[in-house]
Every structure is written in C-alpha cells, then in structure tokens.
Amino acid sequence: MKILVVDDEKHIRESLKRILELEGMNADTAEDGPTAQMLFVDTIYDLVILDLRMPGMDGHALLEWMNREGILTPVLMISAHGDIHDAVSALKSGAKDYIVKPFEPDELVYKIRETVANRRKEELLEITRRTSGGAWKLVGGGPVIQALRNQIERISGVSSTVLITGESGSGKEVVAREIHARAGNAEEPFVAVNVGSLPENLVESELFGYEKGAFTGAEGRKPGLFELAGKGTLFLDEIGEMPKAIQVKLLRVLQERRIRRLGGTRDIPVESRIISATNRNLEDLVSEGRFRDDLFYRLNVVRLQVPPLRDRLEDIPMLADHLLSILSQRMGLPVIRISEEAIARLSSYQFPGNVRELENLLERGLIYCNDGVIGGGDIDLPDSSRISLTPAAAPVVQEDSADSAVSLKDVERGAIEIALKRWNGNRTRAAKELGISRRTIIYKIKEYALNL
C-alpha cells in the first residue's frame, strides 16, 4: 500500500511517515500542494492523507485540482477541532473521510485500511460488471501440463509482457490467472477483457476510460480497465482482433507505461502487467498487414503455448472431477460422480472444442444421469448415434436399427418425465431445465396424461 502525506508541518509529516512504515506501508511526503501535484505525475497512490489548512494551496484547493485532473485516489482529510465544518464540506467535495487533530495512530491506521478496502471493493465490483472471468484453475498432472507449470513458475518473478497462444477453449485465461496468482500480487486485481467481443467503437473507451463530455453520451468520468487493473494484471484475450487504431495506443502504453483517458489532458501512470492471448497466428496477421509488427514484438517477450486437450488426455479424470464440482455448485445440484466407463469414453475423443467442450459434455451428462453417477451412456459424444430433441434439454435415445426408431413425441414425453422425476414433480424447475416455459410444461403434462 502506497500513501501520500501532504502537510505543511514537518513533524507531522515525519510522524505519519514513521507510523505508516511501521504498519508495512510505503509513504511519500509533500510539504504543500504544488509538491503533491508533481508527485502525482509519476506515481499512483492508494490513498492521500491531506491537511486541510496549509499556506498557499490548501487541502480544499488540492482536492479540487485532483477532481479536475481526474485523479481518483481516495483522500483522508486531516483537520483541527475548529475546522469540523470545513472537513464536512471537504467530504461533499469528494474526500472519503476526515480525522481530527490530535489523533490516535491506531485510529488513523484503521481509517486508512478501511478506506482503501472500500475503494478496492468498489473497483472489483466495477471489474466484475465490465469484464469476463471465471474461477477455474490449472488442473492436470501429466507431463505436458507440468511443463507448462514449470514455465509459469520461471516467469512469476518478472513483470515482462506475456503472450499466450492456443486453440479456442484450451484454457488461456486459466493460464493467465495462474501467472497472476504466482506473481506475488494475488491480492491485486486480475482484469480480463475479451477484445474480440467488444464493438470496435467501444474498445478505446473501455480500455482507456473517458472524461465527461468526451463524446456524445459521456455524462461522467469513467476510469478505463488499465486504471482498474492497478498494480495487478490486465489480460487482453483475442488480441488479434484489436483494431489497428487501438494497436497504436496499446503500443504507446507498453513503451511509455502511461495512458490518457478520452477527452483528458493528463497522462496517467500504468503499473499493471499486460498479458495477452490469441487463438490466431499473429505472425500471419503481421505479414498480412493486419497486426502491427512493433506491437507484436512488444507483446511477444515471453510466449506460452497452451496444449490442446487431445495432447493431454491423461488429465481428463482430474479435469472431469474439477469441472463437475463447479457445475454442481453452479446448478444447485449435489456433487455427481463419474464412472470409469464415462472416463474411458471421454478419453477416446479428440475434443476439437478442448476443455470448454469437455465442460459442455459433462453438463449434459450431469443433467441426464441417474443415481448420482454419470455413466458411459450419459456422455453424448458428437460421433454417437444418439438423437436429441432440443439443444437446451433433451434426453438421448439409442437407435440400434431402423426398426427401433423412436418418435419425437416419445422423446419429448420421456424428457419431461425425467425432468419432473429429478425435481420431484416441481414443474417450474423441470421447465427451466428443459428450456421451456412453465405454461408449456403444464400443457404437455395434460397432453401426455402424465401421472405425477
């Protein structure tokens, strides 16, 4: 945690610096507002302790300048007993809290930690709202995945940019999160954004942020994802889809470690580590003139190749257990076991969709299995002869010959019976599983004269 102390009294600055450093915080000091302004040029602080009464530029004036410049660092105001009214006024101007002189060191430290923690909660909520992400971890014990872990371990102590390549669904974001976790800054944000999923006209504002009035509809200031990442990691997935105009701006960030919000006039230091990923061949895009070669070289300092699932089929038992645990929790179901027959069936498949396809197969198996165990027959591989009624929810029916074909009505009736049985007759939950409305399932129950 890095704190800036702004106070014109030398003994107070030095006392606060000692207190903070004893608490494991880093502290810079400034004797007046102009000195603080210069420090903001190159440093991002977690919090500013600001004296209200100072000659020249006082605390109010510095706070107003910070607001104009778009400096979002939370401010804790220090005031004397007679300045309470002014301290409350400072709160209305954007200060997060105030503390009255003389103060107890424990009280000050408590307010600092509370203010910074609240700010980080707000940032994490904003990150969650605006970016992608998941809770997966790197799973597997085979030689291929172990070699990848060794590579991650070797780069964990450096801040170099990393380019992760691999097929779609192979787990590139999982690898990026593993790098972040092992870098010793796991408490800092991990911001994941899929560049390819953003409309081209929104990429710049999402990454760099904007000031009020920067464009039509910009009704207030908005920090970009570079800022929200702080001292953590910004993960740019599908980097090959980045528009050429934004590639130029990203190159500047990597070179100068600064950004500027749209409509802004002030450069903001960037401290986050940049990890990018792609399922495309960036060298081919460079040769085609669709990706800047200078940006490619900046991103490609450290390169990791994520193996496809077909190259590590020995990890399927561990992956299946891990994914089923996540799926069961997500769907509100008890943890389901998977049989050796089902594992063998999965291990015989080449998985063109990689881990993401494995997850989908297990989710379908979880829905249709009986007795809390996914059997071989519950694994509906694309090359099987099973048929399904709808993508959302359909039982699978084995057809051994043309004479044993089953009608769609039989399939539909069977699907409804299975869903109702699983949910003990609860029509709402059964309808949700089947991907139909409650009204539809009631109609079908009557149509097929189902006895519940």
Short mmCIF file of C-alpha atoms in Angstrom, two decimals:
data_model
loop_
_atom_site.label_atom_id
_atom_site.label_comp_id
_atom_site.label_asym_id
_atom_site.label_seq_id
_atom_site.Cartn_x
_atom_site.Cartn_y
_atom_site.Cartn_z
CA MET A 1 0.00 0.00 0.00
CA LYS A 2 1.44 3.38 -1.04
CA ILE A 3 0.32 6.54 0.79
CA LEU A 4 0.97 10.23 0.12
CA VAL A 5 1.08 12.54 3.18
CA VAL A 6 0.52 16.23 2.40
CA ASP A 7 1.06 18.56 5.38
CA ASP A 8 2.98 21.80 5.84
CA GLU A 9 4.17 20.85 9.34
CA LYS A 10 7.38 18.85 9.13
CA HIS A 11 6.99 16.99 12.42
CA ILE A 12 3.50 15.80 11.43
CA ARG A 13 4.75 14.58 8.03
CA GLU A 14 7.63 12.70 9.58
CA SER A 15 5.50 11.24 12.39
CA LEU A 16 2.89 10.00 9.93
CA LYS A 17 5.58 8.52 7.69
CA ARG A 18 7.03 6.55 10.63
CA ILE A 19 3.61 5.32 11.73
CA LEU A 20 2.73 4.13 8.25
CA GLU A 21 6.05 2.41 7.63
CA LEU A 22 5.76 0.57 10.95
CA GLU A 23 2.44 -0.74 9.63
CA GLY A 24 4.14 -2.05 6.48
CA MET A 25 3.00 0.77 4.19
CA ASN A 26 5.11 2.86 1.82
CA ALA A 27 4.79 6.61 2.35
CA ASP A 28 5.82 9.69 0.37
CA THR A 29 5.52 13.18 1.85
CA ALA A 30 4.81 16.62 0.40
CA GLU A 31 5.07 19.94 2.27
CA ASP A 32 2.50 21.71 0.10
CA GLY A 33 0.01 21.33 -2.75
CA PRO A 34 2.39 22.06 -5.67
CA THR A 35 4.85 19.42 -4.43
CA ALA A 36 1.99 16.90 -4.24
CA GLN A 37 0.95 17.81 -7.80
CA MET A 38 4.43 16.93 -9.08
CA LEU A 39 4.39 13.58 -7.25
CA PHE A 40 1.11 12.65 -8.93
CA VAL A 41 2.80 12.87 -12.35
CA ASP A 42 4.75 9.63 -11.92
CA THR A 43 3.13 7.81 -9.00
CA ILE A 44 -0.19 6.14 -8.31
CA TYR A 45 -1.16 6.23 -4.64
CA ASP A 46 -3.66 4.06 -2.79
CA LEU A 47 -4.64 6.95 -0.52
CA VAL A 48 -3.78 10.60 0.22
CA ILE A 49 -3.65 11.99 3.76
CA LEU A 50 -4.31 15.68 3.21
CA ASP A 51 -4.06 18.55 5.71
CA LEU A 52 -6.98 20.94 5.41
CA ARG A 53 -5.10 24.10 6.46
CA MET A 54 -1.91 24.86 4.52
CA PRO A 55 -0.45 28.14 3.25
CA GLY A 56 -0.86 28.81 -0.46
CA MET A 57 -2.73 25.85 -1.94
CA ASP A 58 -4.70 24.42 0.97
CA GLY A 59 -6.34 21.00 1.20
CA HIS A 60 -9.57 22.18 -0.42
CA ALA A 61 -7.72 23.63 -3.41
CA LEU A 62 -5.62 20.47 -3.91
CA LEU A 63 -8.72 18.28 -3.68
CA GLU A 64 -10.49 20.40 -6.29
CA TRP A 65 -7.42 20.14 -8.56
CA MET A 66 -7.43 16.35 -8.16
CA ASN A 67 -11.09 16.27 -9.15
CA ARG A 68 -10.45 18.39 -12.25
CA GLU A 69 -7.48 16.25 -13.29
CA GLY A 70 -9.41 13.02 -12.83
CA ILE A 71 -7.16 11.68 -10.05
CA LEU A 72 -9.35 9.08 -8.40
CA THR A 73 -7.13 8.37 -5.37
CA PRO A 74 -9.25 8.43 -2.16
CA VAL A 75 -8.48 11.32 0.21
CA LEU A 76 -8.47 11.24 4.01
CA MET A 77 -8.62 14.83 5.29
CA ILE A 78 -6.88 15.97 8.50
CA SER A 79 -8.48 18.88 10.34
CA ALA A 80 -8.20 20.67 13.67
CA HIS A 81 -11.08 20.81 16.17
CA GLY A 82 -12.28 24.18 14.92
CA ASP A 83 -12.35 23.05 11.29
CA ILE A 84 -15.05 20.38 11.50
CA HIS A 85 -17.42 22.39 9.35
CA ASP A 86 -14.73 22.72 6.68
CA ALA A 87 -13.95 18.99 6.93
CA VAL A 88 -17.59 18.13 6.29
CA SER A 89 -17.50 20.48 3.31
CA ALA A 90 -14.46 18.57 2.05
CA LEU A 91 -16.48 15.35 2.20
CA LYS A 92 -19.03 16.92 -0.09
CA SER A 93 -16.18 17.82 -2.46
CA GLY A 94 -15.01 14.21 -2.70
CA ALA A 95 -12.91 13.39 0.38
CA LYS A 96 -13.71 9.91 1.68
CA ASP A 97 -13.32 10.68 5.40
CA TYR A 98 -11.66 13.03 7.86
CA ILE A 99 -9.80 12.72 11.13
CA VAL A 100 -9.44 15.39 13.81
CA LYS A 101 -6.12 16.51 15.31
CA PRO A 102 -4.75 15.32 17.63
CA PHE A 103 -5.49 11.74 16.61
CA GLU A 104 -4.52 8.30 17.82
CA PRO A 105 -2.24 6.35 15.45
CA ASP A 106 -4.49 3.28 15.71
CA GLU A 107 -7.49 5.35 14.64
CA LEU A 108 -5.61 6.74 11.64
CA VAL A 109 -4.38 3.31 10.52
CA TYR A 110 -7.90 1.87 10.88
CA LYS A 111 -9.40 4.62 8.72
CA ILE A 112 -6.68 4.18 6.10
CA ARG A 113 -7.21 0.44 5.79
CA GLU A 114 -10.99 0.80 5.82
CA THR A 115 -10.97 3.50 3.12
CA VAL A 116 -8.58 1.58 0.85
CA ALA A 117 -10.53 -1.66 1.35
CA ASN A 118 -13.83 0.04 0.47
CA ARG A 119 -12.27 1.53 -2.64
CA ARG A 120 -10.97 -1.86 -3.76
CA LYS A 121 -14.40 -3.42 -3.24
CA GLU A 122 -15.89 -0.75 -5.50
CA GLU A 123 -13.22 -1.38 -8.12
CA LEU A 124 -13.72 -5.15 -8.00
CA LEU A 125 -17.47 -4.70 -8.47
CA GLU A 126 -16.78 -2.48 -11.47
CA ILE A 127 -14.31 -5.02 -12.87
CA THR A 128 -16.85 -7.82 -12.45
CA ARG A 129 -19.52 -5.77 -14.18
CA ARG A 130 -17.39 -4.84 -17.17
CA THR A 131 -15.15 -7.83 -17.84
CA SER A 132 -15.14 -11.55 -18.32
CA GLY A 133 -13.69 -14.02 -15.88
CA GLY A 134 -14.06 -17.37 -14.17
CA ALA A 135 -12.97 -19.36 -11.16
CA TRP A 136 -11.16 -22.18 -12.91
CA LYS A 137 -7.65 -23.24 -12.02
CA LEU A 138 -4.92 -25.04 -13.92
CA VAL A 139 -5.76 -28.74 -13.46
CA GLY A 140 -3.74 -31.74 -14.57
CA GLY A 141 -0.82 -33.88 -13.52
CA GLY A 142 0.52 -35.15 -16.83
CA PRO A 143 3.90 -34.21 -18.31
CA VAL A 144 2.50 -31.66 -20.76
CA ILE A 145 0.69 -29.61 -18.15
CA GLN A 146 3.58 -29.98 -15.70
CA ALA A 147 5.95 -28.49 -18.29
CA LEU A 148 3.57 -25.55 -18.63
CA ARG A 149 3.53 -25.09 -14.85
CA ASN A 150 7.32 -25.01 -14.82
CA GLN A 151 7.31 -22.26 -17.44
CA ILE A 152 4.81 -20.26 -15.39
CA GLU A 153 6.96 -20.65 -12.30
CA ARG A 154 10.03 -19.34 -14.13
CA ILE A 155 8.30 -16.11 -15.22
CA SER A 156 6.40 -15.48 -11.97
CA GLY A 157 9.11 -13.20 -10.59
CA VAL A 158 9.32 -10.85 -13.58
CA SER A 159 6.92 -8.25 -14.94
CA SER A 160 7.57 -8.89 -18.65
CA THR A 161 4.65 -8.96 -21.05
CA VAL A 162 3.39 -12.45 -21.84
CA LEU A 163 1.72 -13.74 -25.00
CA ILE A 164 -0.37 -16.90 -24.51
CA THR A 165 -1.27 -18.86 -27.62
CA GLY A 166 -3.50 -21.87 -28.04
CA GLU A 167 -6.71 -23.16 -29.58
CA SER A 168 -10.08 -21.80 -28.59
CA GLY A 169 -11.31 -23.32 -25.34
CA SER A 170 -7.90 -24.65 -24.29
CA GLY A 171 -7.69 -22.54 -21.14
CA LYS A 172 -5.62 -19.47 -21.99
CA GLU A 173 -7.34 -17.32 -19.38
CA VAL A 174 -6.76 -20.03 -16.78
CA VAL A 175 -3.04 -19.85 -17.54
CA ALA A 176 -3.10 -16.05 -17.29
CA ARG A 177 -4.76 -16.27 -13.88
CA GLU A 178 -2.15 -18.78 -12.76
CA ILE A 179 0.63 -16.37 -13.78
CA HIS A 180 -1.10 -13.59 -11.85
CA ALA A 181 -1.55 -15.74 -8.74
CA ARG A 182 2.08 -16.85 -8.68
CA ALA A 183 3.48 -13.36 -9.23
CA GLY A 184 3.05 -12.45 -5.57
CA ASN A 185 0.28 -9.92 -6.23
CA ALA A 186 -2.74 -12.16 -5.94
CA GLU A 187 -4.44 -9.53 -3.74
CA GLU A 188 -4.29 -7.07 -6.66
CA PRO A 189 -6.96 -7.10 -9.41
CA PHE A 190 -7.00 -9.51 -12.32
CA VAL A 191 -8.87 -7.75 -15.12
CA ALA A 192 -9.86 -9.97 -18.06
CA VAL A 193 -11.37 -8.46 -21.19
CA ASN A 194 -12.21 -10.19 -24.45
CA VAL A 195 -11.14 -7.68 -27.08
CA GLY A 196 -12.96 -9.58 -29.80
CA SER A 197 -16.30 -9.32 -28.01
CA LEU A 198 -16.24 -5.50 -27.74
CA PRO A 199 -17.72 -3.37 -30.53
CA GLU A 200 -14.88 -1.52 -32.26
CA ASN A 201 -16.17 1.89 -31.18
CA LEU A 202 -16.12 0.83 -27.50
CA VAL A 203 -12.68 -0.77 -27.30
CA GLU A 204 -10.85 2.52 -26.70
CA SER A 205 -13.23 3.87 -24.06
CA GLU A 206 -13.28 0.56 -22.19
CA LEU A 207 -9.51 0.23 -22.08
CA PHE A 208 -8.53 3.86 -21.54
CA GLY A 209 -11.63 5.39 -19.96
CA TYR A 210 -13.03 8.84 -20.67
CA GLU A 211 -13.79 12.24 -19.21
CA LYS A 212 -17.19 13.86 -19.01
CA GLY A 213 -18.19 15.26 -22.40
CA ALA A 214 -15.51 13.33 -24.31
CA PHE A 215 -18.20 12.17 -26.75
CA THR A 216 -21.97 12.08 -27.03
CA GLY A 217 -23.31 10.11 -24.08
CA ALA A 218 -20.23 10.59 -21.87
CA GLU A 219 -22.18 12.04 -18.95
CA GLY A 220 -19.49 11.49 -16.34
CA ARG A 221 -15.91 10.39 -15.80
CA LYS A 222 -15.19 6.68 -16.24
CA PRO A 223 -11.84 5.00 -15.46
CA GLY A 224 -10.53 2.55 -18.04
CA LEU A 225 -9.59 -1.05 -17.47
CA PHE A 226 -5.89 -0.13 -17.40
CA GLU A 227 -6.61 2.01 -14.33
CA LEU A 228 -8.83 -0.58 -12.68
CA ALA A 229 -6.08 -3.17 -13.01
CA GLY A 230 -3.89 -1.02 -10.74
CA LYS A 231 -0.78 -2.97 -9.73
CA GLY A 232 -2.38 -6.24 -10.85
CA THR A 233 -2.81 -7.84 -14.27
CA LEU A 234 -4.69 -6.75 -17.40
CA PHE A 235 -5.48 -9.78 -19.56
CA LEU A 236 -6.31 -8.95 -23.18
CA ASP A 237 -7.92 -12.01 -24.75
CA GLU A 238 -8.28 -12.34 -28.54
CA ILE A 239 -5.63 -9.64 -29.02
CA GLY A 240 -5.52 -10.47 -32.74
CA GLU A 241 -8.97 -8.87 -33.10
CA MET A 242 -7.81 -5.47 -31.80
CA PRO A 243 -8.49 -2.65 -34.29
CA LYS A 244 -5.39 -1.12 -35.90
CA ALA A 245 -6.11 2.33 -34.42
CA ILE A 246 -6.15 0.89 -30.88
CA GLN A 247 -2.99 -1.14 -31.58
CA VAL A 248 -1.12 2.17 -31.88
CA LYS A 249 -2.39 3.32 -28.48
CA LEU A 250 -1.56 -0.02 -26.85
CA LEU A 251 1.97 0.19 -28.24
CA ARG A 252 2.35 3.62 -26.59
CA VAL A 253 1.18 2.19 -23.27
CA LEU A 254 3.76 -0.59 -23.45
CA GLN A 255 6.52 1.85 -24.37
CA GLU A 256 5.73 4.73 -22.01
CA ARG A 257 3.68 2.99 -19.29
CA ARG A 258 1.12 5.80 -19.43
CA ILE A 259 -2.44 6.23 -20.66
CA ARG A 260 -4.71 9.15 -21.28
CA ARG A 261 -8.48 8.99 -20.96
CA LEU A 262 -10.56 10.03 -23.94
CA GLY A 263 -11.09 13.76 -23.63
CA GLY A 264 -8.44 14.01 -20.93
CA THR A 265 -5.35 16.23 -20.79
CA ARG A 266 -3.33 14.37 -18.16
CA ASP A 267 -1.23 11.25 -18.61
CA ILE A 268 -1.87 8.56 -16.01
CA PRO A 269 0.91 6.14 -14.96
CA VAL A 270 0.21 2.45 -15.62
CA GLU A 271 1.55 -0.20 -13.25
CA SER A 272 -0.31 -3.32 -14.31
CA ARG A 273 1.26 -6.29 -16.06
CA ILE A 274 -0.04 -6.92 -19.56
CA ILE A 275 -0.82 -10.48 -20.60
CA SER A 276 -2.40 -11.09 -24.00
CA ALA A 277 -3.76 -14.20 -25.65
CA THR A 278 -4.83 -15.33 -29.09
CA ASN A 279 -6.01 -18.44 -30.91
CA ARG A 280 -4.75 -16.96 -34.17
CA ASN A 281 -1.28 -16.90 -35.73
CA LEU A 282 -0.12 -13.34 -35.07
CA GLU A 283 2.88 -13.78 -37.38
CA ASP A 284 0.45 -14.41 -40.25
CA LEU A 285 -1.60 -11.34 -39.27
CA VAL A 286 1.61 -9.26 -39.25
CA SER A 287 2.59 -10.49 -42.73
CA GLU A 288 -0.93 -9.66 -43.94
CA GLY A 289 -0.66 -6.13 -42.55
CA ARG A 290 -3.50 -6.67 -40.06
CA PHE A 291 -1.37 -6.54 -36.92
CA ARG A 292 1.50 -4.16 -36.18
CA ASP A 293 4.88 -5.85 -36.13
CA ASP A 294 6.25 -3.45 -33.47
CA LEU A 295 3.31 -4.25 -31.19
CA PHE A 296 3.78 -7.98 -31.80
CA TYR A 297 7.40 -7.78 -30.67
CA ARG A 298 6.37 -5.87 -27.54
CA LEU A 299 3.74 -8.46 -26.64
CA ASN A 300 5.87 -11.46 -27.52
CA VAL A 301 8.57 -11.01 -24.87
CA VAL A 302 7.56 -14.25 -23.11
CA ARG A 303 5.46 -16.77 -25.02
CA LEU A 304 3.49 -19.68 -23.62
CA GLN A 305 1.71 -22.29 -25.73
CA VAL A 306 -1.31 -23.89 -24.07
CA PRO A 307 -1.64 -27.51 -25.26
CA PRO A 308 -4.94 -28.71 -26.72
CA LEU A 309 -6.87 -31.23 -24.62
CA ARG A 310 -6.20 -34.02 -27.14
CA ASP A 311 -2.50 -33.76 -26.24
CA ARG A 312 -3.15 -34.35 -22.54
CA LEU A 313 -5.99 -36.86 -22.38
CA GLU A 314 -4.38 -38.34 -19.26
CA ASP A 315 -5.65 -35.26 -17.39
CA ILE A 316 -9.31 -35.97 -18.16
CA PRO A 317 -10.11 -37.74 -14.83
CA MET A 318 -8.78 -34.78 -12.80
CA LEU A 319 -10.42 -32.25 -15.11
CA ALA A 320 -13.75 -34.07 -15.00
CA ASP A 321 -13.82 -34.12 -11.19
CA HIS A 322 -12.89 -30.43 -11.05
CA LEU A 323 -15.46 -29.36 -13.63
CA LEU A 324 -18.24 -31.46 -12.11
CA SER A 325 -17.62 -29.82 -8.74
CA ILE A 326 -18.01 -26.38 -10.33
CA LEU A 327 -21.04 -27.37 -12.40
CA SER A 328 -22.83 -29.00 -9.48
CA GLN A 329 -22.41 -25.88 -7.39
CA ARG A 330 -23.46 -23.61 -10.24
CA MET A 331 -26.61 -25.64 -10.93
CA GLY A 332 -27.53 -26.19 -7.30
CA LEU A 333 -27.18 -29.97 -7.53
CA PRO A 334 -25.40 -32.45 -5.28
CA VAL A 335 -21.90 -33.40 -6.38
CA ILE A 336 -22.11 -36.07 -9.06
CA ARG A 337 -19.59 -38.89 -9.55
CA ILE A 338 -18.39 -40.00 -12.96
CA SER A 339 -17.92 -43.68 -13.78
CA GLU A 340 -14.81 -45.30 -15.21
CA GLU A 341 -16.83 -46.17 -18.30
CA ALA A 342 -17.65 -42.49 -18.82
CA ILE A 343 -14.00 -41.51 -18.31
CA ALA A 344 -12.92 -44.11 -20.84
CA ARG A 345 -15.49 -42.81 -23.33
CA LEU A 346 -14.26 -39.23 -22.88
CA SER A 347 -10.63 -40.33 -23.18
CA SER A 348 -11.33 -41.84 -26.59
CA TYR A 349 -12.45 -38.49 -28.01
CA GLN A 350 -10.22 -35.83 -29.62
CA PHE A 351 -12.04 -32.73 -28.28
CA PRO A 352 -11.87 -30.16 -31.08
CA GLY A 353 -13.51 -27.75 -28.63
CA ASN A 354 -10.93 -28.50 -25.91
CA VAL A 355 -11.73 -28.02 -22.20
CA ARG A 356 -14.77 -25.89 -22.99
CA GLU A 357 -16.27 -28.80 -24.94
CA LEU A 358 -15.50 -31.17 -22.08
CA GLU A 359 -17.39 -28.85 -19.74
CA ASN A 360 -20.42 -28.86 -22.05
CA LEU A 361 -20.41 -32.66 -22.31
CA LEU A 362 -20.21 -33.01 -18.54
CA GLU A 363 -23.01 -30.51 -18.02
CA ARG A 364 -25.29 -32.51 -20.29
CA GLY A 365 -24.27 -35.71 -18.56
CA LEU A 366 -24.97 -34.15 -15.18
CA ILE A 367 -28.48 -33.18 -16.26
CA TYR A 368 -29.45 -36.61 -17.57
CA CYS A 369 -27.64 -39.00 -15.26
CA ASN A 370 -29.40 -41.14 -12.66
CA ASP A 371 -28.47 -42.21 -9.14
CA GLY A 372 -25.79 -39.52 -8.80
CA VAL A 373 -23.37 -41.15 -11.25
CA ILE A 374 -22.58 -40.15 -14.85
CA GLY A 375 -22.34 -43.39 -16.80
CA GLY A 376 -20.92 -44.05 -20.23
CA GLY A 377 -24.35 -43.76 -21.77
CA ASP A 378 -24.73 -40.23 -20.36
CA ILE A 379 -21.74 -38.97 -22.36
CA ASP A 380 -23.27 -37.83 -25.64
CA LEU A 381 -20.26 -37.51 -27.94
CA PRO A 382 -20.83 -35.89 -31.35
CA ASP A 383 -19.94 -39.11 -33.18
CA SER A 384 -22.57 -41.16 -31.31
CA SER A 385 -25.83 -42.27 -32.90
CA ARG A 386 -27.90 -40.60 -30.22
CA ILE A 387 -30.51 -38.01 -31.13
CA SER A 388 -31.80 -35.09 -29.11
CA LEU A 389 -34.96 -33.06 -29.18
CA THR A 390 -33.61 -29.56 -28.40
CA PRO A 391 -30.19 -28.06 -27.72
CA ALA A 392 -31.30 -26.90 -24.30
CA ALA A 393 -32.65 -30.10 -22.92
CA ALA A 394 -33.38 -33.45 -24.44
CA PRO A 395 -32.85 -37.00 -23.36
CA VAL A 396 -30.75 -39.16 -25.58
CA VAL A 397 -32.29 -42.19 -27.24
CA GLN A 398 -30.22 -45.03 -28.62
CA GLU A 399 -31.34 -46.28 -32.01
CA ASP A 400 -29.96 -49.76 -32.70
CA SER A 401 -31.70 -50.15 -36.06
CA ALA A 402 -34.27 -48.54 -38.31
CA ASP A 403 -36.95 -50.78 -36.77
CA SER A 404 -36.38 -49.35 -33.30
CA ALA A 405 -36.63 -45.67 -34.21
CA VAL A 406 -38.34 -43.56 -31.60
CA SER A 407 -40.78 -40.79 -32.47
CA LEU A 408 -40.13 -37.21 -31.41
CA LYS A 409 -43.24 -37.34 -29.23
CA ASP A 410 -41.83 -40.30 -27.34
CA VAL A 411 -38.57 -38.41 -26.88
CA GLU A 412 -40.42 -35.30 -25.68
CA ARG A 413 -42.57 -37.27 -23.26
CA GLY A 414 -39.52 -39.08 -21.91
CA ALA A 415 -37.64 -35.82 -21.40
CA ILE A 416 -40.50 -34.31 -19.45
CA GLU A 417 -40.90 -37.40 -17.28
CA ILE A 418 -37.17 -37.49 -16.47
CA ALA A 419 -37.08 -33.78 -15.58
CA LEU A 420 -40.19 -33.99 -13.39
CA LYS A 421 -38.84 -37.05 -11.61
CA ARG A 422 -35.48 -35.35 -10.97
CA TRP A 423 -37.20 -32.32 -9.48
CA ASN A 424 -39.81 -34.32 -7.53
CA GLY A 425 -42.66 -33.01 -9.64
CA ASN A 426 -41.63 -29.33 -9.42
CA ARG A 427 -42.93 -28.01 -12.73
CA THR A 428 -41.08 -24.69 -12.60
CA ARG A 429 -37.67 -26.27 -12.13
CA ALA A 430 -38.35 -29.01 -14.66
CA ALA A 431 -39.42 -26.42 -17.23
CA LYS A 432 -36.25 -24.40 -16.59
CA GLU A 433 -34.09 -27.50 -17.12
CA LEU A 434 -35.89 -28.31 -20.38
CA GLY A 435 -35.66 -24.74 -21.65
CA ILE A 436 -39.43 -24.26 -21.94
CA SER A 437 -42.00 -22.14 -20.11
CA ARG A 438 -44.00 -23.35 -17.11
CA ARG A 439 -47.19 -22.92 -19.14
CA THR A 440 -45.81 -25.21 -21.85
CA ILE A 441 -44.85 -27.97 -19.44
CA ILE A 442 -48.33 -27.88 -17.84
CA TYR A 443 -49.87 -28.19 -21.29
CA LYS A 444 -47.58 -31.12 -22.16
CA ILE A 445 -48.38 -32.90 -18.90
CA LYS A 446 -52.07 -32.77 -19.84
CA GLU A 447 -51.36 -33.74 -23.47
CA TYR A 448 -49.42 -36.85 -22.49
CA ALA A 449 -51.63 -37.64 -19.47
CA LEU A 450 -48.61 -37.92 -17.24
CA ASN A 451 -49.25 -39.27 -13.74
CA LEU A 452 -47.21 -37.26 -11.22
#
